[in-house]
Structure formats: structure tokens, C-alpha cells
Amino acid sequence: MRDWFRRLRRPPLLDEALWRRAIASVPFVSALDAARLARLHALASRFIRDKAITPIGDLHLDEVQRVQLAALCCLPLVEFGEEGLHGWSQLLVYPNAFRVNRTHIDAAGVLHQWDDELIGEAWETGPVILSWADVQEDFASPHDGFCVAVHEMAHKLDVLDGALDGTPPLPRAWQRQWADDFQRAFDDFAERVDRGRRTEIDPYAAEAPEEFFAVCTEYHFSAPALLRRSFPEVAAHLAKLYGPSPFA
Ligand SMILES: [Zn+2]
């Protein structure tokens, strides 16, 4: 406990008035209890010190908006701790959704190229990228099941053990249970989506186990009752990893 405290104390805390002003309009954060809020304050202070937050194009981010981004990115780390920030150094922020060029060489050796429009992306060993317009949309509608920043941070947690597979680094017994429960829920969900059934959870979660984890993370923070109803075991794992949802 003392080590944990000492490590979190190292960076000076963000100015209290600035911190309060920033989180006042971040609904996921302002709903936290006092103890978790203090931990988030320390994590966000470290984030601001260690990560370069770079607005792209004509976007300007003021001091308050930078702290809002730091707070939101650190929200999934309140229980996990600062180790969750390892392995990357840049947050790139586009004004709006952004286009990325994709290429894929199929089994026949044919090159396919296409454009994707994204609101967020997390490279395995590189930056986190967010659309500021979509982050603001999440602030405005915090109960809709969307929160792009925590989605990308789930990918960063997932890849800490070197494999982007929907399972973050956890104590061994928990990790085994997690893998079983998530696999079962993912298979069931992917089958429902394949059959064209209507689902309460965004069907994007059926893309891959890692997207299932990241999308369920969004529901944990913004629509926890819906997640519990759809996947009670998954919801329990996420409540243990992240702490109780601010809207539980
Ligand atoms: Zn994703």
C-alpha cells in the first residue's frame, strides 16, 4: 500500500482549481466517489506530464480540454494503476472523424485498398488517436453506451501483455476465468449478429474478441445496466477491473 502511494505521489498533482473546472463537464468522471477521484487526479497528473497531447489540423485544445482528455483516458486505470499507461507516449486528437487508408493482401496474393473513417484508434505500440468531436458527443450523451476514449484505452490495456486478444494482463486464475467467460459471451454474441438478430449491444463488438472487450468497456462506463442484462459474467469482470461504473 505504501509503495503504491509513493509511486502515485511522484508527479506533482494538477492544480486543484484547474482539475475541478475540467472534470465538472466530464460526466463519467464527476460521478466518481472521493477516493477514486483522488486516484484519478494523480493518474491524470502523470498523463499530462508523460504524454504529448497533439491536436491535428486547425484544432486547438486549451488547458482545461487537455485535462479532460487525460482524465477520461485514465478513467479505466483507477483500479489497475499507472502501469496501464506504459508503452506509448502520444495522444493525437483530430477535430472530427478521420480517414485512414487500409491495405490487405488476400490469400490469392491480391492487394486490396480501401479507406476507413474512424473516431478513434489505438496502435499496438504507437499513439492513441481520438476525434475531439466524438469525445464531446460522449460528454453530451454519457448514457448512450458510447465512450471512444475508454474504448481505445481498453485496447492499450489489452496489449500490455503483448497480445491484442481481448484479455488484459491479470493474475493467472482470474485471467483463465476471464478468457472462458469472454469467449463464451463473444461466441454467443457473434452468432446472434451473424444470424441478423437484433442486439442491444453495438454489433461492432462481434468484429473480434478485442473489439468485444473494448465495446463492453464503453457500456461498463456509460450504460452498465444494459451490459449486466446482456452479459452478466462479462459485466462482473469489468466491474472488478475498472471498479464500479460511475453510473452503477
Ligand atoms: Zn476498437
PDB file of C-alpha atoms and ligand atoms in Angstrom:
ATOM      1  CA  MET A   1       0.000   0.000   0.000  1.00  0.00           C
ATOM      2  CA  ARG A   2       2.811   2.381   0.917  1.00  0.00           C
ATOM      3  CA  ASP A   3       4.661   1.641  -2.350  1.00  0.00           C
ATOM      4  CA  TRP A   4       1.550   2.275  -4.320  1.00  0.00           C
ATOM      5  CA  PHE A   5       1.051   5.585  -2.547  1.00  0.00           C
ATOM      6  CA  ARG A   6       4.667   6.662  -3.071  1.00  0.00           C
ATOM      7  CA  ARG A   7       4.592   5.840  -6.761  1.00  0.00           C
ATOM      8  CA  LEU A   8       1.413   7.766  -7.349  1.00  0.00           C
ATOM      9  CA  ARG A   9       2.775  10.757  -5.458  1.00  0.00           C
ATOM     10  CA  ARG A  10       5.818  11.282  -7.642  1.00  0.00           C
ATOM     11  CA  PRO A  11       4.424  13.739 -10.223  1.00  0.00           C
ATOM     12  CA  PRO A  12       3.085  16.961  -8.725  1.00  0.00           C
ATOM     13  CA  LEU A  13      -0.703  16.999  -8.797  1.00  0.00           C
ATOM     14  CA  LEU A  14      -2.502  19.125 -11.348  1.00  0.00           C
ATOM     15  CA  ASP A  15      -3.700  22.373  -9.863  1.00  0.00           C
ATOM     16  CA  GLU A  16      -6.879  21.674  -7.892  1.00  0.00           C
ATOM     17  CA  ALA A  17      -8.899  24.555  -9.404  1.00  0.00           C
ATOM     18  CA  LEU A  18      -7.941  23.513 -12.951  1.00  0.00           C
ATOM     19  CA  TRP A  19      -8.760  19.865 -12.160  1.00  0.00           C
ATOM     20  CA  ARG A  20     -12.189  20.753 -10.730  1.00  0.00           C
ATOM     21  CA  ARG A  21     -13.010  23.005 -13.675  1.00  0.00           C
ATOM     22  CA  ALA A  22     -12.009  20.303 -16.167  1.00  0.00           C
ATOM     23  CA  ILE A  23     -13.909  17.378 -14.676  1.00  0.00           C
ATOM     24  CA  ALA A  24     -17.074  19.394 -13.999  1.00  0.00           C
ATOM     25  CA  SER A  25     -18.171  18.731 -17.586  1.00  0.00           C
ATOM     26  CA  VAL A  26     -16.940  15.129 -17.855  1.00  0.00           C
ATOM     27  CA  PRO A  27     -19.960  13.160 -16.609  1.00  0.00           C
ATOM     28  CA  PHE A  28     -18.189   9.762 -16.343  1.00  0.00           C
ATOM     29  CA  VAL A  29     -15.632  11.335 -14.035  1.00  0.00           C
ATOM     30  CA  SER A  30     -17.685  13.715 -11.915  1.00  0.00           C
ATOM     31  CA  ALA A  31     -19.845  10.760 -10.796  1.00  0.00           C
ATOM     32  CA  LEU A  32     -16.859   9.009  -9.128  1.00  0.00           C
ATOM     33  CA  ASP A  33     -16.591   8.741  -5.335  1.00  0.00           C
ATOM     34  CA  ALA A  34     -13.950  10.817  -3.500  1.00  0.00           C
ATOM     35  CA  ALA A  35     -11.317   8.071  -3.093  1.00  0.00           C
ATOM     36  CA  ARG A  36     -11.404   7.092  -6.781  1.00  0.00           C
ATOM     37  CA  LEU A  37     -11.470  10.723  -7.839  1.00  0.00           C
ATOM     38  CA  ALA A  38      -8.247  11.331  -5.868  1.00  0.00           C
ATOM     39  CA  ARG A  39      -6.591   8.374  -7.618  1.00  0.00           C
ATOM     40  CA  LEU A  40      -7.775   9.666 -10.985  1.00  0.00           C
ATOM     41  CA  HIS A  41      -6.372  13.116 -10.182  1.00  0.00           C
ATOM     42  CA  ALA A  42      -2.930  11.529  -9.584  1.00  0.00           C
ATOM     43  CA  LEU A  43      -3.135   9.407 -12.760  1.00  0.00           C
ATOM     44  CA  ALA A  44      -4.243  12.367 -14.895  1.00  0.00           C
ATOM     45  CA  SER A  45      -1.375  14.441 -13.489  1.00  0.00           C
ATOM     46  CA  ARG A  46       1.052  11.758 -14.619  1.00  0.00           C
ATOM     47  CA  PHE A  47      -0.668  11.541 -18.013  1.00  0.00           C
ATOM     48  CA  ILE A  48      -0.278  15.302 -18.568  1.00  0.00           C
ATOM     49  CA  ARG A  49       3.386  15.107 -17.585  1.00  0.00           C
ATOM     50  CA  ASP A  50       4.301  11.983 -19.602  1.00  0.00           C
ATOM     51  CA  LYS A  51       2.137  12.047 -22.747  1.00  0.00           C
ATOM     52  CA  ALA A  52       2.286  14.501 -25.626  1.00  0.00           C
ATOM     53  CA  ILE A  53      -1.263  15.609 -26.471  1.00  0.00           C
ATOM     54  CA  THR A  54      -1.148  16.829 -30.069  1.00  0.00           C
ATOM     55  CA  PRO A  55      -4.123  18.490 -31.767  1.00  0.00           C
ATOM     56  CA  ILE A  56      -4.179  17.918 -35.539  1.00  0.00           C
ATOM     57  CA  GLY A  57      -5.023  20.454 -38.259  1.00  0.00           C
ATOM     58  CA  ASP A  58      -6.816  23.563 -37.062  1.00  0.00           C
ATOM     59  CA  LEU A  59      -7.905  22.046 -33.744  1.00  0.00           C
ATOM     60  CA  HIS A  60      -6.821  23.969 -30.662  1.00  0.00           C
ATOM     61  CA  LEU A  61      -7.038  22.370 -27.213  1.00  0.00           C
ATOM     62  CA  ASP A  62      -6.846  24.595 -24.173  1.00  0.00           C
ATOM     63  CA  GLU A  63      -5.548  23.583 -20.765  1.00  0.00           C
ATOM     64  CA  VAL A  64      -8.967  22.513 -19.479  1.00  0.00           C
ATOM     65  CA  GLN A  65      -9.678  20.352 -22.543  1.00  0.00           C
ATOM     66  CA  ARG A  66      -6.266  18.645 -22.224  1.00  0.00           C
ATOM     67  CA  VAL A  67      -7.027  17.765 -18.612  1.00  0.00           C
ATOM     68  CA  GLN A  68     -10.453  16.454 -19.661  1.00  0.00           C
ATOM     69  CA  LEU A  69      -8.776  14.123 -22.180  1.00  0.00           C
ATOM     70  CA  ALA A  70      -6.228  12.984 -19.586  1.00  0.00           C
ATOM     71  CA  ALA A  71      -8.972  12.292 -17.026  1.00  0.00           C
ATOM     72  CA  LEU A  72     -11.055  10.314 -19.499  1.00  0.00           C
ATOM     73  CA  CYS A  73      -8.084   8.254 -20.743  1.00  0.00           C
ATOM     74  CA  CYS A  74      -7.072   7.443 -17.150  1.00  0.00           C
ATOM     75  CA  LEU A  75     -10.586   6.556 -16.003  1.00  0.00           C
ATOM     76  CA  PRO A  76     -10.129   2.818 -16.867  1.00  0.00           C
ATOM     77  CA  LEU A  77      -6.907   2.796 -14.794  1.00  0.00           C
ATOM     78  CA  VAL A  78      -8.331   3.865 -11.436  1.00  0.00           C
ATOM     79  CA  GLU A  79      -8.038   0.282 -10.086  1.00  0.00           C
ATOM     80  CA  PHE A  80      -5.363  -1.054 -12.453  1.00  0.00           C
ATOM     81  CA  GLY A  81      -2.885   1.752 -11.747  1.00  0.00           C
ATOM     82  CA  GLU A  82      -0.287   3.723 -13.657  1.00  0.00           C
ATOM     83  CA  GLU A  83       1.200   0.578 -15.278  1.00  0.00           C
ATOM     84  CA  GLY A  84      -1.743   0.934 -17.639  1.00  0.00           C
ATOM     85  CA  LEU A  85      -0.029   3.958 -19.196  1.00  0.00           C
ATOM     86  CA  HIS A  86       3.095   2.058 -20.231  1.00  0.00           C
ATOM     87  CA  GLY A  87       4.231   1.506 -23.810  1.00  0.00           C
ATOM     88  CA  TRP A  88       3.147   4.659 -25.615  1.00  0.00           C
ATOM     89  CA  SER A  89       3.677   8.401 -25.448  1.00  0.00           C
ATOM     90  CA  GLN A  90       1.358  10.257 -27.812  1.00  0.00           C
ATOM     91  CA  LEU A  91      -2.309  11.186 -27.881  1.00  0.00           C
ATOM     92  CA  LEU A  92      -3.246  12.594 -31.290  1.00  0.00           C
ATOM     93  CA  VAL A  93      -6.544  14.468 -31.446  1.00  0.00           C
ATOM     94  CA  TYR A  94      -8.340  15.129 -34.719  1.00  0.00           C
ATOM     95  CA  PRO A  95     -11.097  17.758 -34.857  1.00  0.00           C
ATOM     96  CA  ASN A  96     -13.554  15.182 -36.288  1.00  0.00           C
ATOM     97  CA  ALA A  97     -13.717  11.615 -37.560  1.00  0.00           C
ATOM     98  CA  PHE A  98     -10.627  10.873 -39.639  1.00  0.00           C
ATOM     99  CA  ARG A  99      -9.820   8.726 -42.671  1.00  0.00           C
ATOM    100  CA  VAL A 100      -7.202   6.025 -42.688  1.00  0.00           C
ATOM    101  CA  ASN A 101      -6.004   4.067 -45.690  1.00  0.00           C
ATOM    102  CA  ARG A 102      -6.099   0.291 -45.251  1.00  0.00           C
ATOM    103  CA  THR A 103      -4.368  -2.355 -47.297  1.00  0.00           C
ATOM    104  CA  HIS A 104      -4.724  -6.110 -47.151  1.00  0.00           C
ATOM    105  CA  ILE A 105      -3.151  -8.852 -49.245  1.00  0.00           C
ATOM    106  CA  ASP A 106      -5.582 -11.748 -49.506  1.00  0.00           C
ATOM    107  CA  ALA A 107      -4.817 -15.484 -49.738  1.00  0.00           C
ATOM    108  CA  ALA A 108      -4.564 -15.237 -53.543  1.00  0.00           C
ATOM    109  CA  GLY A 109      -1.900 -12.516 -53.223  1.00  0.00           C
ATOM    110  CA  VAL A 110      -4.213  -9.735 -54.417  1.00  0.00           C
ATOM    111  CA  LEU A 111      -3.724  -6.318 -52.811  1.00  0.00           C
ATOM    112  CA  HIS A 112      -6.923  -4.687 -51.534  1.00  0.00           C
ATOM    113  CA  GLN A 113      -7.001  -0.989 -50.602  1.00  0.00           C
ATOM    114  CA  TRP A 114      -9.785   0.991 -49.011  1.00  0.00           C
ATOM    115  CA  ASP A 115     -10.475   3.961 -46.722  1.00  0.00           C
ATOM    116  CA  ASP A 116     -11.940   3.645 -43.225  1.00  0.00           C
ATOM    117  CA  GLU A 117     -13.488   6.534 -41.343  1.00  0.00           C
ATOM    118  CA  LEU A 118     -12.617   6.295 -37.654  1.00  0.00           C
ATOM    119  CA  ILE A 119     -13.449   8.187 -34.467  1.00  0.00           C
ATOM    120  CA  GLY A 120     -10.599   6.567 -32.525  1.00  0.00           C
ATOM    121  CA  GLU A 121      -7.708   4.211 -32.946  1.00  0.00           C
ATOM    122  CA  ALA A 122      -5.028   2.677 -30.729  1.00  0.00           C
ATOM    123  CA  TRP A 123      -1.887   1.370 -32.381  1.00  0.00           C
ATOM    124  CA  GLU A 124      -0.322  -1.674 -30.769  1.00  0.00           C
ATOM    125  CA  THR A 125       2.939   0.117 -29.973  1.00  0.00           C
ATOM    126  CA  GLY A 126       2.078   3.663 -31.005  1.00  0.00           C
ATOM    127  CA  PRO A 127      -0.245   6.541 -30.263  1.00  0.00           C
ATOM    128  CA  VAL A 128      -3.846   6.702 -29.191  1.00  0.00           C
ATOM    129  CA  ILE A 129      -5.879   8.718 -31.678  1.00  0.00           C
ATOM    130  CA  LEU A 130      -9.230  10.341 -30.898  1.00  0.00           C
ATOM    131  CA  SER A 131     -11.781  12.551 -32.655  1.00  0.00           C
ATOM    132  CA  TRP A 132     -12.464  15.560 -30.427  1.00  0.00           C
ATOM    133  CA  ALA A 133     -15.990  15.980 -31.854  1.00  0.00           C
ATOM    134  CA  ASP A 134     -16.809  12.413 -30.791  1.00  0.00           C
ATOM    135  CA  VAL A 135     -15.291  12.849 -27.326  1.00  0.00           C
ATOM    136  CA  GLN A 136     -17.552  15.884 -26.888  1.00  0.00           C
ATOM    137  CA  GLU A 137     -20.509  13.868 -28.146  1.00  0.00           C
ATOM    138  CA  ASP A 138     -19.766  11.329 -25.376  1.00  0.00           C
ATOM    139  CA  PHE A 139     -19.771  14.168 -22.800  1.00  0.00           C
ATOM    140  CA  ALA A 140     -23.141  15.374 -24.113  1.00  0.00           C
ATOM    141  CA  SER A 141     -24.773  11.892 -24.127  1.00  0.00           C
ATOM    142  CA  PRO A 142     -22.996   9.909 -21.413  1.00  0.00           C
ATOM    143  CA  HIS A 143     -25.661   7.186 -21.082  1.00  0.00           C
ATOM    144  CA  ASP A 144     -25.814   6.087 -24.726  1.00  0.00           C
ATOM    145  CA  GLY A 145     -23.306   3.221 -24.492  1.00  0.00           C
ATOM    146  CA  PHE A 146     -20.503   5.089 -26.254  1.00  0.00           C
ATOM    147  CA  CYS A 147     -17.222   6.462 -24.950  1.00  0.00           C
ATOM    148  CA  VAL A 148     -14.466   6.368 -27.563  1.00  0.00           C
ATOM    149  CA  ALA A 149     -11.633   7.289 -25.168  1.00  0.00           C
ATOM    150  CA  VAL A 150     -12.230   4.342 -22.811  1.00  0.00           C
ATOM    151  CA  HIS A 151     -12.625   2.069 -25.858  1.00  0.00           C
ATOM    152  CA  GLU A 152      -9.130   2.950 -27.067  1.00  0.00           C
ATOM    153  CA  MET A 153      -7.711   2.681 -23.544  1.00  0.00           C
ATOM    154  CA  ALA A 154      -9.175  -0.841 -23.277  1.00  0.00           C
ATOM    155  CA  HIS A 155      -7.072  -1.718 -26.355  1.00  0.00           C
ATOM    156  CA  LYS A 156      -3.999  -0.249 -24.625  1.00  0.00           C
ATOM    157  CA  LEU A 157      -4.676  -2.347 -21.503  1.00  0.00           C
ATOM    158  CA  ASP A 158      -5.323  -5.413 -23.661  1.00  0.00           C
ATOM    159  CA  VAL A 159      -1.986  -5.130 -25.497  1.00  0.00           C
ATOM    160  CA  LEU A 160       0.139  -4.647 -22.349  1.00  0.00           C
ATOM    161  CA  ASP A 161       0.849  -8.402 -22.277  1.00  0.00           C
ATOM    162  CA  GLY A 162       1.930  -8.323 -25.929  1.00  0.00           C
ATOM    163  CA  ALA A 163      -1.235  -9.853 -27.397  1.00  0.00           C
ATOM    164  CA  LEU A 164      -4.257  -7.869 -28.578  1.00  0.00           C
ATOM    165  CA  ASP A 165      -6.767 -10.639 -27.900  1.00  0.00           C
ATOM    166  CA  GLY A 166      -9.428  -9.250 -25.582  1.00  0.00           C
ATOM    167  CA  THR A 167      -7.618 -10.280 -22.388  1.00  0.00           C
ATOM    168  CA  PRO A 168      -5.546  -7.758 -20.410  1.00  0.00           C
ATOM    169  CA  PRO A 169      -2.719  -8.863 -18.099  1.00  0.00           C
ATOM    170  CA  LEU A 170      -4.363 -10.224 -14.936  1.00  0.00           C
ATOM    171  CA  PRO A 171      -3.443 -12.650 -12.145  1.00  0.00           C
ATOM    172  CA  ARG A 172      -3.368 -16.149 -13.669  1.00  0.00           C
ATOM    173  CA  ALA A 173      -6.547 -17.640 -12.154  1.00  0.00           C
ATOM    174  CA  TRP A 174      -8.565 -14.538 -12.946  1.00  0.00           C
ATOM    175  CA  GLN A 175      -7.183 -14.414 -16.494  1.00  0.00           C
ATOM    176  CA  ARG A 176      -8.270 -18.013 -17.114  1.00  0.00           C
ATOM    177  CA  GLN A 177     -11.776 -17.305 -15.845  1.00  0.00           C
ATOM    178  CA  TRP A 178     -11.887 -14.069 -17.863  1.00  0.00           C
ATOM    179  CA  ALA A 179     -10.832 -15.845 -21.072  1.00  0.00           C
ATOM    180  CA  ASP A 180     -13.534 -18.524 -20.577  1.00  0.00           C
ATOM    181  CA  ASP A 181     -16.339 -16.091 -19.772  1.00  0.00           C
ATOM    182  CA  PHE A 182     -15.459 -13.604 -22.505  1.00  0.00           C
ATOM    183  CA  GLN A 183     -15.048 -16.332 -25.130  1.00  0.00           C
ATOM    184  CA  ARG A 184     -18.470 -17.784 -24.334  1.00  0.00           C
ATOM    185  CA  ALA A 185     -20.143 -14.353 -24.421  1.00  0.00           C
ATOM    186  CA  PHE A 186     -18.321 -13.366 -27.619  1.00  0.00           C
ATOM    187  CA  ASP A 187     -19.211 -16.604 -29.447  1.00  0.00           C
ATOM    188  CA  ASP A 188     -22.847 -16.263 -28.445  1.00  0.00           C
ATOM    189  CA  PHE A 189     -22.955 -12.606 -29.485  1.00  0.00           C
ATOM    190  CA  ALA A 190     -21.139 -13.158 -32.810  1.00  0.00           C
ATOM    191  CA  GLU A 191     -23.585 -15.940 -33.667  1.00  0.00           C
ATOM    192  CA  ARG A 192     -26.568 -13.710 -32.937  1.00  0.00           C
ATOM    193  CA  VAL A 193     -25.113 -10.948 -35.120  1.00  0.00           C
ATOM    194  CA  ASP A 194     -24.369 -13.466 -37.915  1.00  0.00           C
ATOM    195  CA  ARG A 195     -27.978 -14.572 -37.898  1.00  0.00           C
ATOM    196  CA  GLY A 196     -29.113 -10.980 -38.254  1.00  0.00           C
ATOM    197  CA  ARG A 197     -30.730 -10.890 -34.819  1.00  0.00           C
ATOM    198  CA  ARG A 198     -31.285  -7.515 -33.190  1.00  0.00           C
ATOM    199  CA  THR A 199     -28.839  -6.894 -30.328  1.00  0.00           C
ATOM    200  CA  GLU A 200     -28.848  -4.275 -27.577  1.00  0.00           C
ATOM    201  CA  ILE A 201     -25.042  -4.124 -27.672  1.00  0.00           C
ATOM    202  CA  ASP A 202     -23.434  -2.448 -30.702  1.00  0.00           C
ATOM    203  CA  PRO A 203     -22.860  -5.234 -33.306  1.00  0.00           C
ATOM    204  CA  TYR A 204     -19.362  -3.854 -33.886  1.00  0.00           C
ATOM    205  CA  ALA A 205     -18.447  -5.901 -30.787  1.00  0.00           C
ATOM    206  CA  ALA A 206     -18.791  -9.040 -32.962  1.00  0.00           C
ATOM    207  CA  GLU A 207     -15.800  -7.991 -35.141  1.00  0.00           C
ATOM    208  CA  ALA A 208     -13.182  -9.658 -32.909  1.00  0.00           C
ATOM    209  CA  PRO A 209     -12.616 -10.626 -29.246  1.00  0.00           C
ATOM    210  CA  GLU A 210     -10.562  -7.441 -28.685  1.00  0.00           C
ATOM    211  CA  GLU A 211     -13.382  -5.273 -30.048  1.00  0.00           C
ATOM    212  CA  PHE A 212     -15.856  -7.141 -27.854  1.00  0.00           C
ATOM    213  CA  PHE A 213     -13.761  -6.246 -24.791  1.00  0.00           C
ATOM    214  CA  ALA A 214     -13.386  -2.595 -25.888  1.00  0.00           C
ATOM    215  CA  VAL A 215     -17.070  -2.138 -26.735  1.00  0.00           C
ATOM    216  CA  CYS A 216     -18.172  -3.784 -23.454  1.00  0.00           C
ATOM    217  CA  THR A 217     -15.804  -1.354 -21.691  1.00  0.00           C
ATOM    218  CA  GLU A 218     -17.800   1.522 -23.193  1.00  0.00           C
ATOM    219  CA  TYR A 219     -21.035   0.042 -21.827  1.00  0.00           C
ATOM    220  CA  HIS A 220     -19.449  -0.504 -18.414  1.00  0.00           C
ATOM    221  CA  PHE A 221     -18.803   3.242 -18.144  1.00  0.00           C
ATOM    222  CA  SER A 222     -21.892   4.592 -19.888  1.00  0.00           C
ATOM    223  CA  ALA A 223     -24.711   2.015 -19.740  1.00  0.00           C
ATOM    224  CA  PRO A 224     -23.808  -0.556 -17.052  1.00  0.00           C
ATOM    225  CA  ALA A 225     -27.354  -1.888 -16.551  1.00  0.00           C
ATOM    226  CA  LEU A 226     -27.602  -2.808 -20.229  1.00  0.00           C
ATOM    227  CA  LEU A 227     -24.245  -4.610 -20.055  1.00  0.00           C
ATOM    228  CA  ARG A 228     -25.286  -6.566 -16.934  1.00  0.00           C
ATOM    229  CA  ARG A 229     -28.532  -7.596 -18.624  1.00  0.00           C
ATOM    230  CA  SER A 230     -26.736  -8.747 -21.786  1.00  0.00           C
ATOM    231  CA  PHE A 231     -23.584 -10.354 -20.319  1.00  0.00           C
ATOM    232  CA  PRO A 232     -23.634 -10.649 -16.509  1.00  0.00           C
ATOM    233  CA  GLU A 233     -20.281 -12.504 -16.257  1.00  0.00           C
ATOM    234  CA  VAL A 234     -18.538 -10.000 -18.526  1.00  0.00           C
ATOM    235  CA  ALA A 235     -20.061  -7.117 -16.557  1.00  0.00           C
ATOM    236  CA  ALA A 236     -18.732  -8.624 -13.294  1.00  0.00           C
ATOM    237  CA  HIS A 237     -15.184  -8.947 -14.688  1.00  0.00           C
ATOM    238  CA  LEU A 238     -15.235  -5.350 -15.905  1.00  0.00           C
ATOM    239  CA  ALA A 239     -16.547  -4.070 -12.554  1.00  0.00           C
ATOM    240  CA  LYS A 240     -13.598  -5.842 -10.918  1.00  0.00           C
ATOM    241  CA  LEU A 241     -11.054  -4.482 -13.424  1.00  0.00           C
ATOM    242  CA  TYR A 242     -12.336  -0.912 -13.540  1.00  0.00           C
ATOM    243  CA  GLY A 243     -14.159  -0.558 -10.238  1.00  0.00           C
ATOM    244  CA  PRO A 244     -17.914   0.024 -10.136  1.00  0.00           C
ATOM    245  CA  SER A 245     -19.343   2.004 -13.055  1.00  0.00           C
ATOM    246  CA  PRO A 246     -19.814   5.701 -12.221  1.00  0.00           C
ATOM    247  CA  PHE A 247     -23.453   5.159 -13.228  1.00  0.00           C
ATOM    248  CA  ALA A 248     -23.972   1.852 -11.375  1.00  0.00           C
TER     249      ALA A 248
HETATM  250 ZN    ZN B   1     -11.543  -0.898 -31.217  1.00  0.00          ZN
END
